């Protein structure tokens, strides 16, 4: 196997040999490469242009499936590859059996990419990994009935580009185009979520788990949460969010369910410890699944593209009866259990999306003009297990009292239980939502720039980001597409960024690796 798509990759270089750090076997990793190569073949069958509805769904499903911590199941990967091959045959009947192969729908061998010149490999990896992240967002919008032909068509174009023999000058514009299209994709998902569930509102979420049967739901898919809430209504089962599902508490339609009680646990990488012998059922709706320990394997369920060998999978009918029955059989805790975040806090706040923040924009602008707010920090991104991520806790803890911290994605669990006060009635830490809600941060930044009649790079705003997987890649590319500079990135730089590509990013966007909280704050604030 060869894999270097996530931050935890072995030795900050690549996972090779028999298994990856994430827990995937070499066979599983190679099947995911085969799936990606088949998707490129399917895109070629449509000449890099938008294909049928079924083909588009397969491309989005397939790309999402290859995101880190989504699928560990060779059986479902083989089934998906077979579906892609059938879709290619439907697009160009008989072509695959032709004795004179024109290459129109040939699958692409990803070993060609991994063995390529390091700069070409780097740029194509940015495109591929960005596509995988964007596919996750397109997927969540799609299940709510929201699609965009430009977004979907770009998947075909970009996949074909990965399989072509192109130079750096041809690939760099496509890298930034991934960011441009991802902005449209995040806007689409934002529209899908708010039109379906309402505009998020500030909400305080307890970390206590009440006695009695319960289900913990993890991941990003609000549609799955809504179905689960509806099916458990009146059954005496409480529902608790986990990880990236925390922002669900801010949506008015979901808040109406009284048995949506609170949030259990912290970020995804702590699940093997936090779920150990937990007397409740656990449902994974998207990525963030880790290899499942025997102490809780009998109570873990998957749905959507998430898959793990021998776990019960909830199909497209969304019949959560097995999850419900398991929760009732386990019975939950005999008494209420008090939990805390990693800093000892007992409750979290969320719901500060662009709708909320922009509704009080006048107060924010007045506070800046009066000197009450001196600086904004966007401290967000993925969490992970790698040493050094306490940087983000220390950074937020050391920010001056006249600054605001905007945050999103699961990296916020490093500090979102801290109580660092308010400014003018506004909490200094504002949770804007899931990773895809980077769109909210962009909307707020653009609105502030317009209010102060300056560019985003001229605002008293600094971005201090953490990355782990491919959704962070497409968000970073979106920020670069918008011309946003001076981004601090950690805990380490991606292994798939070659020295020459890194130099390009530094020279054109002034991306910097994080150092220490003290040094970076001094550099930012002067």
Short mmCIF file of C-alpha atoms in Angstrom, two decimals:
data_model
loop_
_atom_site.label_atom_id
_atom_site.label_comp_id
_atom_site.label_asym_id
_atom_site.label_seq_id
_atom_site.Cartn_x
_atom_site.Cartn_y
_atom_site.Cartn_z
CA UNK A 1 0.00 0.00 0.00
CA UNK A 2 0.91 3.64 -0.36
CA UNK A 3 -1.15 6.31 1.39
CA UNK A 4 -0.31 9.79 2.60
CA UNK A 5 -3.67 11.52 2.43
CA UNK A 6 -4.11 12.25 6.15
CA UNK A 7 -2.11 14.07 8.82
CA UNK A 8 -1.32 10.96 10.86
CA UNK A 9 0.52 9.22 7.98
CA UNK A 10 3.51 7.21 9.17
CA UNK A 11 6.64 9.23 9.77
CA UNK A 12 5.03 12.31 8.21
CA UNK A 13 5.82 10.61 4.90
CA UNK A 14 3.47 7.75 3.92
CA UNK A 15 1.83 4.58 5.16
CA UNK A 16 3.32 1.55 3.41
CA UNK A 17 3.56 -2.13 4.16
CA UNK A 18 0.72 -4.12 5.70
CA UNK A 19 -1.49 -1.44 7.28
CA UNK A 20 -2.01 2.27 7.69
CA UNK A 21 -1.94 4.24 10.92
CA UNK A 22 -5.71 4.72 10.56
CA UNK A 23 -6.19 0.95 10.85
CA UNK A 24 -6.87 0.13 7.20
CA UNK A 25 -5.18 -2.98 5.88
CA UNK A 26 -3.07 -2.86 2.74
CA UNK A 27 -5.82 -4.79 0.91
CA UNK A 28 -8.41 -2.19 1.87
CA UNK A 29 -6.14 0.70 0.90
CA UNK A 30 -5.38 -0.90 -2.46
CA UNK A 31 -9.09 -1.49 -3.10
CA UNK A 32 -9.72 2.18 -2.45
CA UNK A 33 -7.05 2.98 -5.04
CA UNK A 34 -8.79 0.59 -7.43
CA UNK A 35 -12.09 2.33 -6.75
CA UNK A 36 -10.52 5.72 -7.43
CA UNK A 37 -9.02 4.41 -10.68
CA UNK A 38 -12.44 3.07 -11.70
CA UNK A 39 -14.04 6.45 -10.96
CA UNK A 40 -11.49 8.09 -13.25
CA UNK A 41 -12.46 5.54 -15.89
CA UNK A 42 -16.14 6.41 -15.41
CA UNK A 43 -15.37 10.12 -15.77
CA UNK A 44 -13.44 9.34 -18.96
CA UNK A 45 -16.43 7.44 -20.31
CA UNK A 46 -18.31 10.75 -20.23
CA UNK A 47 -15.35 12.66 -21.69
CA UNK A 48 -14.95 14.64 -18.48
CA UNK A 49 -18.44 16.12 -18.73
CA UNK A 50 -21.49 15.70 -16.48
CA UNK A 51 -22.86 12.19 -16.85
CA UNK A 52 -26.05 10.43 -15.85
CA UNK A 53 -27.67 10.84 -12.46
CA UNK A 54 -26.62 7.30 -11.50
CA UNK A 55 -23.02 7.87 -12.60
CA UNK A 56 -22.86 11.13 -10.67
CA UNK A 57 -24.16 9.46 -7.54
CA UNK A 58 -21.55 6.73 -7.88
CA UNK A 59 -18.74 9.26 -8.30
CA UNK A 60 -19.83 11.18 -5.20
CA UNK A 61 -20.36 7.99 -3.19
CA UNK A 62 -17.04 6.56 -4.34
CA UNK A 63 -14.99 9.65 -3.57
CA UNK A 64 -16.64 10.01 -0.15
CA UNK A 65 -15.98 6.33 0.58
CA UNK A 66 -12.23 6.88 0.17
CA UNK A 67 -12.04 9.67 2.77
CA UNK A 68 -10.01 8.62 5.82
CA UNK A 69 -11.99 6.78 8.52
CA UNK A 70 -15.06 6.05 6.36
CA UNK A 71 -14.81 2.48 5.06
CA UNK A 72 -12.75 -0.45 6.34
CA UNK A 73 -14.85 -3.05 4.53
CA UNK A 74 -13.37 -4.87 1.53
CA UNK A 75 -16.72 -6.44 0.65
CA UNK A 76 -18.55 -3.14 0.21
CA UNK A 77 -15.58 -1.67 -1.66
CA UNK A 78 -15.64 -4.54 -4.15
CA UNK A 79 -19.40 -4.10 -4.57
CA UNK A 80 -18.97 -0.39 -5.26
CA UNK A 81 -16.21 -1.06 -7.81
CA UNK A 82 -18.56 -3.49 -9.60
CA UNK A 83 -21.27 -0.82 -9.70
CA UNK A 84 -18.84 1.69 -11.21
CA UNK A 85 -17.77 -0.84 -13.86
CA UNK A 86 -21.44 -1.48 -14.73
CA UNK A 87 -22.06 2.27 -15.03
CA UNK A 88 -19.11 2.58 -17.43
CA UNK A 89 -20.48 -0.25 -19.53
CA UNK A 90 -23.85 1.52 -19.64
CA UNK A 91 -22.19 4.75 -20.74
CA UNK A 92 -20.10 3.18 -23.53
CA UNK A 93 -21.59 -0.27 -24.25
CA UNK A 94 -19.11 -2.82 -25.49
CA UNK A 95 -16.16 -0.46 -25.28
CA UNK A 96 -14.41 -2.36 -22.52
CA UNK A 97 -14.31 -5.52 -24.65
CA UNK A 98 -12.95 -3.82 -27.73
CA UNK A 99 -9.69 -5.26 -29.05
CA UNK A 100 -8.38 -1.80 -29.96
CA UNK A 101 -8.48 0.10 -26.71
CA UNK A 102 -8.81 3.86 -27.29
CA UNK A 103 -8.44 4.69 -23.61
CA UNK A 104 -11.79 6.45 -23.54
CA UNK A 105 -12.91 4.66 -20.40
CA UNK A 106 -9.77 2.90 -19.23
CA UNK A 107 -9.38 2.75 -15.48
CA UNK A 108 -6.42 4.66 -14.10
CA UNK A 109 -3.68 2.86 -12.22
CA UNK A 110 -2.97 5.01 -9.15
CA UNK A 111 0.53 3.58 -8.82
CA UNK A 112 1.34 5.84 -11.78
CA UNK A 113 0.40 8.79 -9.59
CA UNK A 114 2.28 7.59 -6.51
CA UNK A 115 5.41 6.93 -8.61
CA UNK A 116 5.22 10.22 -10.55
CA UNK A 117 7.47 13.25 -10.26
CA UNK A 118 7.00 14.58 -6.72
CA UNK A 119 5.65 17.97 -7.86
CA UNK A 120 3.13 16.44 -10.27
CA UNK A 121 2.15 13.92 -7.60
CA UNK A 122 1.74 16.75 -5.12
CA UNK A 123 -0.54 18.84 -7.31
CA UNK A 124 -2.62 15.87 -8.44
CA UNK A 125 -2.93 14.76 -4.81
CA UNK A 126 -4.23 18.20 -3.85
CA UNK A 127 -6.84 17.84 -6.59
CA UNK A 128 -7.80 14.26 -5.66
CA UNK A 129 -7.92 14.80 -1.91
CA UNK A 130 -9.80 18.07 -2.37
CA UNK A 131 -12.34 16.23 -4.54
CA UNK A 132 -12.81 13.62 -1.84
CA UNK A 133 -13.56 16.26 0.76
CA UNK A 134 -15.90 18.15 -1.56
CA UNK A 135 -17.73 14.91 -2.39
CA UNK A 136 -18.63 14.56 1.30
CA UNK A 137 -20.32 17.97 1.24
CA UNK A 138 -22.06 17.25 -2.07
CA UNK A 139 -23.30 13.96 -0.59
CA UNK A 140 -24.90 15.62 2.45
CA UNK A 141 -26.63 18.18 0.23
CA UNK A 142 -27.75 15.46 -2.18
CA UNK A 143 -29.56 13.43 0.47
CA UNK A 144 -31.62 16.54 1.20
CA UNK A 145 -32.47 16.92 -2.50
CA UNK A 146 -30.02 19.72 -3.31
CA UNK A 147 -27.62 19.36 -6.23
CA UNK A 148 -25.67 21.68 -8.50
CA UNK A 149 -24.75 20.75 -12.09
CA UNK A 150 -21.59 22.86 -12.04
CA UNK A 151 -20.37 21.13 -8.88
CA UNK A 152 -21.26 17.67 -10.17
CA UNK A 153 -19.78 18.32 -13.61
CA UNK A 154 -16.48 19.41 -12.06
CA UNK A 155 -16.02 15.99 -10.45
CA UNK A 156 -15.85 14.48 -13.95
CA UNK A 157 -13.47 17.14 -15.27
CA UNK A 158 -11.08 16.99 -12.33
CA UNK A 159 -10.99 13.19 -12.21
CA UNK A 160 -9.98 13.15 -15.88
CA UNK A 161 -7.25 15.70 -15.16
CA UNK A 162 -5.73 13.34 -12.57
CA UNK A 163 -5.37 10.67 -15.25
CA UNK A 164 -3.81 12.97 -17.85
CA UNK A 165 -0.14 13.70 -18.54
CA UNK A 166 0.02 17.37 -17.56
CA UNK A 167 2.66 19.75 -16.25
CA UNK A 168 2.65 22.00 -13.21
CA UNK A 169 1.46 25.00 -15.21
CA UNK A 170 -1.64 23.03 -16.25
CA UNK A 171 -2.35 21.53 -12.84
CA UNK A 172 -2.02 24.64 -10.64
CA UNK A 173 -5.17 26.33 -12.04
CA UNK A 174 -7.15 23.13 -11.46
CA UNK A 175 -5.93 22.99 -7.85
CA UNK A 176 -7.37 26.46 -7.24
CA UNK A 177 -10.50 25.57 -9.22
CA UNK A 178 -11.16 22.81 -6.68
CA UNK A 179 -11.31 25.58 -4.07
CA UNK A 180 -13.60 27.70 -6.24
CA UNK A 181 -16.07 24.88 -6.86
CA UNK A 182 -15.91 23.76 -3.23
CA UNK A 183 -17.10 27.23 -2.20
CA UNK A 184 -20.20 26.68 -4.35
CA UNK A 185 -20.59 23.21 -2.84
CA UNK A 186 -20.40 24.51 0.75
CA UNK A 187 -22.90 27.25 -0.13
CA UNK A 188 -25.20 24.56 -1.53
CA UNK A 189 -24.97 22.49 1.66
CA UNK A 190 -25.50 25.57 3.82
CA UNK A 191 -28.68 26.31 1.84
CA UNK A 192 -29.81 22.69 2.11
CA UNK A 193 -29.33 22.59 5.87
CA UNK A 194 -30.86 25.96 6.71
CA UNK A 195 -33.85 25.58 4.38
CA UNK A 196 -34.49 22.09 5.81
CA UNK A 197 -33.77 22.61 9.51
CA UNK A 198 -33.79 26.40 9.99
CA UNK A 199 -31.06 28.94 10.68
CA UNK A 200 -28.91 27.84 13.66
CA UNK A 201 -29.30 29.80 16.87
CA UNK A 202 -26.92 30.02 19.86
CA UNK A 203 -27.52 27.02 22.08
CA UNK A 204 -25.97 25.73 25.29
CA UNK A 205 -25.44 21.96 25.22
CA UNK A 206 -24.94 19.92 28.43
CA UNK A 207 -22.41 17.09 28.55
CA UNK A 208 -24.43 15.12 31.11
CA UNK A 209 -25.92 11.75 30.12
CA UNK A 210 -29.21 11.08 31.88
CA UNK A 211 -30.16 7.68 33.27
CA UNK A 212 -32.00 5.27 31.02
CA UNK A 213 -31.61 4.01 27.42
CA UNK A 214 -29.71 6.22 24.99
CA UNK A 215 -28.13 6.40 21.54
CA UNK A 216 -24.97 8.31 20.63
CA UNK A 217 -24.94 9.53 17.03
CA UNK A 218 -21.66 10.57 15.45
CA UNK A 219 -20.62 12.12 12.16
CA UNK A 220 -22.02 14.95 10.06
CA UNK A 221 -25.29 13.85 8.46
CA UNK A 222 -28.20 15.85 9.90
CA UNK A 223 -30.68 13.86 7.78
CA UNK A 224 -29.76 10.67 9.64
CA UNK A 225 -30.15 12.45 12.97
CA UNK A 226 -33.59 13.71 11.96
CA UNK A 227 -34.72 10.19 10.99
CA UNK A 228 -33.36 8.76 14.23
CA UNK A 229 -35.10 11.43 16.33
CA UNK A 230 -38.39 10.76 14.57
CA UNK A 231 -38.15 6.99 15.03
CA UNK A 232 -37.22 7.21 18.72
CA UNK A 233 -39.92 9.71 19.64
CA UNK A 234 -41.96 8.46 22.59
CA UNK A 235 -39.82 5.35 23.11
CA UNK A 236 -38.03 6.53 26.26
CA UNK A 237 -34.66 6.74 24.50
CA UNK A 238 -32.48 9.84 24.76
CA UNK A 239 -30.25 10.95 21.88
CA UNK A 240 -26.77 12.42 22.34
CA UNK A 241 -24.55 13.89 19.66
CA UNK A 242 -20.87 13.09 19.34
CA UNK A 243 -18.04 14.87 17.55
CA UNK A 244 -19.07 16.79 14.43
CA UNK A 245 -22.78 16.21 15.17
CA UNK A 246 -22.63 18.71 18.07
CA UNK A 247 -23.75 21.71 15.91
CA UNK A 248 -27.07 19.92 15.25
CA UNK A 249 -28.29 21.33 18.58
CA UNK A 250 -28.43 24.80 17.06
CA UNK A 251 -30.96 24.00 14.30
CA UNK A 252 -34.53 25.01 15.27
CA UNK A 253 -36.26 21.99 13.71
CA UNK A 254 -33.94 19.53 15.49
CA UNK A 255 -34.21 21.46 18.78
CA UNK A 256 -37.93 20.67 18.81
CA UNK A 257 -37.20 17.06 19.78
CA UNK A 258 -37.12 16.99 23.57
CA UNK A 259 -35.17 13.74 23.67
CA UNK A 260 -32.20 15.35 21.87
CA UNK A 261 -30.54 15.83 25.23
CA UNK A 262 -26.89 16.81 24.90
CA UNK A 263 -23.43 15.86 23.69
CA UNK A 264 -21.40 12.83 24.72
CA UNK A 265 -17.64 12.70 24.49
CA UNK A 266 -15.14 14.86 22.69
CA UNK A 267 -13.46 14.54 19.29
CA UNK A 268 -13.37 11.43 17.11
CA UNK A 269 -9.90 10.20 18.06
CA UNK A 270 -10.98 9.59 21.67
CA UNK A 271 -13.82 7.20 20.78
CA UNK A 272 -12.02 3.95 21.58
CA UNK A 273 -11.59 5.13 25.17
CA UNK A 274 -14.92 6.97 25.53
CA UNK A 275 -17.04 4.17 23.98
CA UNK A 276 -15.37 1.41 26.00
CA UNK A 277 -18.22 -0.65 27.53
CA UNK A 278 -20.66 2.25 27.03
CA UNK A 279 -24.20 1.00 27.88
CA UNK A 280 -25.77 2.66 24.87
CA UNK A 281 -26.04 2.17 21.11
CA UNK A 282 -23.68 4.09 18.80
CA UNK A 283 -24.50 5.16 15.24
CA UNK A 284 -21.86 6.37 12.77
CA UNK A 285 -23.28 8.42 9.91
CA UNK A 286 -20.11 9.56 8.11
CA UNK A 287 -16.36 9.53 8.54
CA UNK A 288 -14.62 9.56 11.94
CA UNK A 289 -14.98 5.81 12.53
CA UNK A 290 -11.95 4.11 14.07
CA UNK A 291 -11.26 0.36 14.23
CA UNK A 292 -13.87 -0.94 16.66
CA UNK A 293 -12.80 -2.56 19.94
CA UNK A 294 -14.44 -5.77 21.12
CA UNK A 295 -15.69 -4.06 24.30
CA UNK A 296 -18.30 -2.12 22.33
CA UNK A 297 -18.41 -3.74 18.85
CA UNK A 298 -21.83 -5.29 19.56
CA UNK A 299 -23.43 -1.85 19.93
CA UNK A 300 -21.94 0.04 16.97
CA UNK A 301 -24.01 0.57 13.83
CA UNK A 302 -23.14 2.23 10.52
CA UNK A 303 -25.13 3.89 7.76
CA UNK A 304 -24.58 5.77 4.48
CA UNK A 305 -21.10 5.07 3.03
CA UNK A 306 -19.58 4.18 6.42
CA UNK A 307 -18.76 0.48 6.62
CA UNK A 308 -16.84 -1.86 8.89
CA UNK A 309 -16.68 -5.67 8.72
CA UNK A 310 -19.31 -7.54 10.75
CA UNK A 311 -21.10 -4.43 12.01
CA UNK A 312 -24.84 -4.04 11.39
CA UNK A 313 -25.37 -1.54 8.56
CA UNK A 314 -28.55 0.52 8.23
CA UNK A 315 -29.47 0.76 4.56
CA UNK A 316 -31.20 3.38 2.45
CA UNK A 317 -34.58 2.60 4.02
CA UNK A 318 -33.24 4.25 7.21
CA UNK A 319 -34.95 1.72 9.44
CA UNK A 320 -33.12 2.26 12.72
CA UNK A 321 -34.99 -0.51 14.54
CA UNK A 322 -31.78 -2.52 15.28
CA UNK A 323 -30.19 0.57 16.88
CA UNK A 324 -33.31 1.26 18.92
CA UNK A 325 -33.62 -2.35 20.10
CA UNK A 326 -29.97 -2.41 21.13
CA UNK A 327 -30.35 0.81 23.15
CA UNK A 328 -33.40 -0.58 24.94
CA UNK A 329 -31.65 -3.89 25.65
CA UNK A 330 -28.56 -2.18 27.07
CA UNK A 331 -30.72 0.01 29.27
CA UNK A 332 -28.26 2.88 29.68
CA UNK A 333 -26.92 4.13 33.00
CA UNK A 334 -28.75 3.49 36.27
CA UNK A 335 -28.02 7.07 37.37
CA UNK A 336 -27.21 10.34 35.64
CA UNK A 337 -23.57 10.60 34.58
CA UNK A 338 -21.68 13.88 34.64
CA UNK A 339 -19.01 14.33 31.96
CA UNK A 340 -16.65 17.15 31.12
CA UNK A 341 -14.65 18.41 28.17
CA UNK A 342 -10.88 18.06 28.10
CA UNK A 343 -10.49 21.26 30.14
CA UNK A 344 -13.09 20.38 32.78
CA UNK A 345 -16.05 22.32 31.41
CA UNK A 346 -19.50 20.76 31.76
CA UNK A 347 -21.32 22.41 28.86
CA UNK A 348 -20.68 23.59 25.31
CA UNK A 349 -22.16 26.31 23.14
CA UNK A 350 -22.86 26.13 19.42
CA UNK A 351 -25.10 27.76 16.83
CA UNK A 352 -23.03 30.81 15.86
CA UNK A 353 -23.36 30.40 12.11
CA UNK A 354 -23.27 33.31 9.70
CA UNK A 355 -27.00 33.90 10.18
CA UNK A 356 -26.50 34.60 13.88
CA UNK A 357 -23.22 36.49 13.65
CA UNK A 358 -24.37 38.72 10.80
CA UNK A 359 -27.61 39.48 12.65
CA UNK A 360 -25.50 41.27 15.28
CA UNK A 361 -22.95 42.59 12.80
CA UNK A 362 -23.68 46.17 13.81
CA UNK A 363 -22.70 45.38 17.42
CA UNK A 364 -19.54 43.65 16.27
CA UNK A 365 -18.57 46.53 13.99
CA UNK A 366 -19.27 49.10 16.71
CA UNK A 367 -17.16 47.07 19.16
CA UNK A 368 -14.27 47.03 16.70
CA UNK A 369 -14.55 50.76 16.05
CA UNK A 370 -14.69 51.46 19.80
CA UNK A 371 -11.62 49.32 20.41
CA UNK A 372 -13.47 46.72 22.50
CA UNK A 373 -12.62 44.04 19.93
CA UNK A 374 -9.03 44.29 18.72
CA UNK A 375 -8.68 41.07 16.75
CA UNK A 376 -10.54 38.00 15.43
CA UNK A 377 -9.05 34.53 15.31
CA UNK A 378 -10.50 31.67 13.32
CA UNK A 379 -9.13 28.66 15.20
CA UNK A 380 -10.68 25.63 13.60
CA UNK A 381 -10.25 22.47 11.62
CA UNK A 382 -9.79 18.78 12.34
CA UNK A 383 -8.68 17.22 15.57
CA UNK A 384 -6.41 14.20 15.78
CA UNK A 385 -4.24 12.13 18.07
CA UNK A 386 -0.85 13.44 17.00
CA UNK A 387 1.22 15.04 19.80
CA UNK A 388 1.34 18.82 19.66
CA UNK A 389 -2.35 19.49 19.22
CA UNK A 390 -2.47 20.97 22.70
CA UNK A 391 -1.06 23.98 20.84
CA UNK A 392 -4.63 24.97 19.95
CA UNK A 393 -5.81 24.79 23.57
CA UNK A 394 -2.87 26.89 24.70
CA UNK A 395 -3.29 29.34 21.83
CA UNK A 396 -6.95 30.06 22.64
CA UNK A 397 -6.21 30.23 26.38
CA UNK A 398 -3.54 32.87 25.76
CA UNK A 399 -5.50 35.11 23.40
CA UNK A 400 -6.06 38.60 24.88
CA UNK A 401 -9.40 39.43 26.48
CA UNK A 402 -10.21 41.92 23.71
CA UNK A 403 -10.21 39.25 20.98
CA UNK A 404 -12.89 36.94 19.56
CA UNK A 405 -12.33 33.28 18.63
CA UNK A 406 -14.44 31.87 15.81
CA UNK A 407 -14.23 28.10 15.57
CA UNK A 408 -15.62 25.17 13.62
CA UNK A 409 -15.09 21.45 12.99
CA UNK A 410 -13.92 18.94 15.59
CA UNK A 411 -10.69 20.77 16.38
CA UNK A 412 -12.78 22.96 18.67
CA UNK A 413 -13.02 20.15 21.23
CA UNK A 414 -9.51 21.15 22.28
CA UNK A 415 -10.91 24.33 23.84
CA UNK A 416 -14.69 24.67 23.39
CA UNK A 417 -15.38 23.90 27.06
CA UNK A 418 -13.18 26.80 28.20
CA UNK A 419 -14.89 29.79 29.80
CA UNK A 420 -12.86 32.78 28.62
CA UNK A 421 -15.56 35.39 29.03
CA UNK A 422 -17.55 37.76 26.84
CA UNK A 423 -17.18 41.03 24.96
CA UNK A 424 -20.23 43.28 24.87
CA UNK A 425 -22.58 40.39 25.57
CA UNK A 426 -20.97 38.20 22.91
CA UNK A 427 -19.09 35.06 23.99
CA UNK A 428 -15.43 35.20 23.12
CA UNK A 429 -15.63 31.65 21.69
CA UNK A 430 -18.23 31.27 18.93
CA UNK A 431 -18.77 27.78 17.51
CA UNK A 432 -19.82 28.20 13.88
CA UNK A 433 -20.53 24.52 13.26
CA UNK A 434 -19.15 21.58 11.32
CA UNK A 435 -16.15 21.65 8.98
CA UNK A 436 -18.38 22.51 6.02
CA UNK A 437 -19.50 25.59 7.98
CA UNK A 438 -16.21 27.18 6.99
CA UNK A 439 -18.66 28.81 4.57
CA UNK A 440 -20.11 30.69 7.56
CA UNK A 441 -16.67 31.99 8.51
CA UNK A 442 -16.08 33.11 4.93
CA UNK A 443 -19.47 34.90 4.83
CA UNK A 444 -18.66 36.72 8.06
CA UNK A 445 -15.16 37.69 6.90
CA UNK A 446 -16.46 39.05 3.60
CA UNK A 447 -19.22 41.00 5.38
CA UNK A 448 -16.71 42.56 7.78
CA UNK A 449 -14.42 43.49 4.91
CA UNK A 450 -17.31 45.19 3.13
CA UNK A 451 -18.30 47.05 6.29
CA UNK A 452 -14.78 48.37 6.80
CA UNK A 453 -14.25 48.93 3.08
CA UNK A 454 -11.13 46.83 2.89
CA UNK A 455 -9.98 43.42 1.72
CA UNK A 456 -10.26 40.30 3.88
CA UNK A 457 -6.47 40.25 4.23
CA UNK A 458 -6.61 43.77 5.68
CA UNK A 459 -8.98 42.80 8.49
CA UNK A 460 -7.77 42.23 12.06
CA UNK A 461 -8.46 38.52 11.37
CA UNK A 462 -6.03 35.63 11.58
CA UNK A 463 -6.65 32.01 10.63
CA UNK A 464 -4.97 29.34 12.73
CA UNK A 465 -6.03 26.01 11.31
CA UNK A 466 -5.57 22.35 12.14
CA UNK A 467 -5.90 19.65 9.52
CA UNK A 468 -6.35 15.90 9.53
CA UNK A 469 -8.15 14.67 6.44
CA UNK A 470 -9.44 15.54 3.00
CA UNK A 471 -12.27 17.89 3.93
CA UNK A 472 -9.67 20.19 5.45
CA UNK A 473 -7.84 20.06 2.11
CA UNK A 474 -10.78 21.34 0.07
CA UNK A 475 -11.45 24.08 2.63
CA UNK A 476 -7.83 25.22 2.48
CA UNK A 477 -8.05 25.30 -1.33
CA UNK A 478 -11.20 27.44 -1.04
CA UNK A 479 -9.37 29.94 1.16
CA UNK A 480 -6.51 30.06 -1.35
CA UNK A 481 -8.95 30.54 -4.23
CA UNK A 482 -10.33 33.57 -2.36
CA UNK A 483 -6.80 34.95 -2.06
CA UNK A 484 -6.72 34.70 1.73
CA UNK A 485 -3.17 34.90 3.01
CA UNK A 486 -1.16 34.50 6.21
CA UNK A 487 -2.77 31.21 7.26
CA UNK A 488 -1.12 29.29 10.09
CA UNK A 489 -1.37 25.53 9.55
CA UNK A 490 -0.59 22.59 11.83
CA UNK A 491 0.17 20.44 13.65
CA UNK A 492 2.39 19.49 10.70
CA UNK A 493 2.39 20.28 7.00
CA UNK A 494 0.84 17.70 4.64
CA UNK A 495 3.20 14.96 3.48
CA UNK A 496 1.78 15.21 -0.04
CA UNK A 497 2.92 18.83 -0.46
CA UNK A 498 6.33 18.75 -2.18
CA UNK A 499 9.00 21.37 -1.37
CA UNK A 500 8.40 23.18 -4.66
CA UNK A 501 4.63 23.28 -4.18
CA UNK A 502 5.15 24.42 -0.60
CA UNK A 503 7.41 27.22 -1.82
CA UNK A 504 4.68 28.28 -4.24
CA UNK A 505 2.13 28.40 -1.39
CA UNK A 506 4.50 30.33 0.87
CA UNK A 507 5.47 32.84 -1.81
CA UNK A 508 1.93 33.45 -3.07
CA UNK A 509 -0.16 33.00 0.09
CA UNK A 510 2.32 33.26 2.97
CA UNK A 511 1.19 29.99 4.55
CA UNK A 512 3.15 29.33 7.75
CA UNK A 513 3.51 26.21 9.91
CA UNK A 514 2.50 26.79 13.52
CA UNK A 515 5.36 27.22 16.00
CA UNK A 516 4.43 27.97 19.62
CA UNK A 517 1.34 29.84 20.83
CA UNK A 518 3.53 32.55 22.34
CA UNK A 519 5.60 33.09 19.20
CA UNK A 520 2.62 32.99 16.83
CA UNK A 521 0.54 35.39 18.95
CA UNK A 522 3.46 37.79 19.12
CA UNK A 523 3.91 37.59 15.35
CA UNK A 524 0.18 38.14 14.72
CA UNK A 525 -0.49 40.87 17.27
CA UNK A 526 2.90 42.56 17.26
#
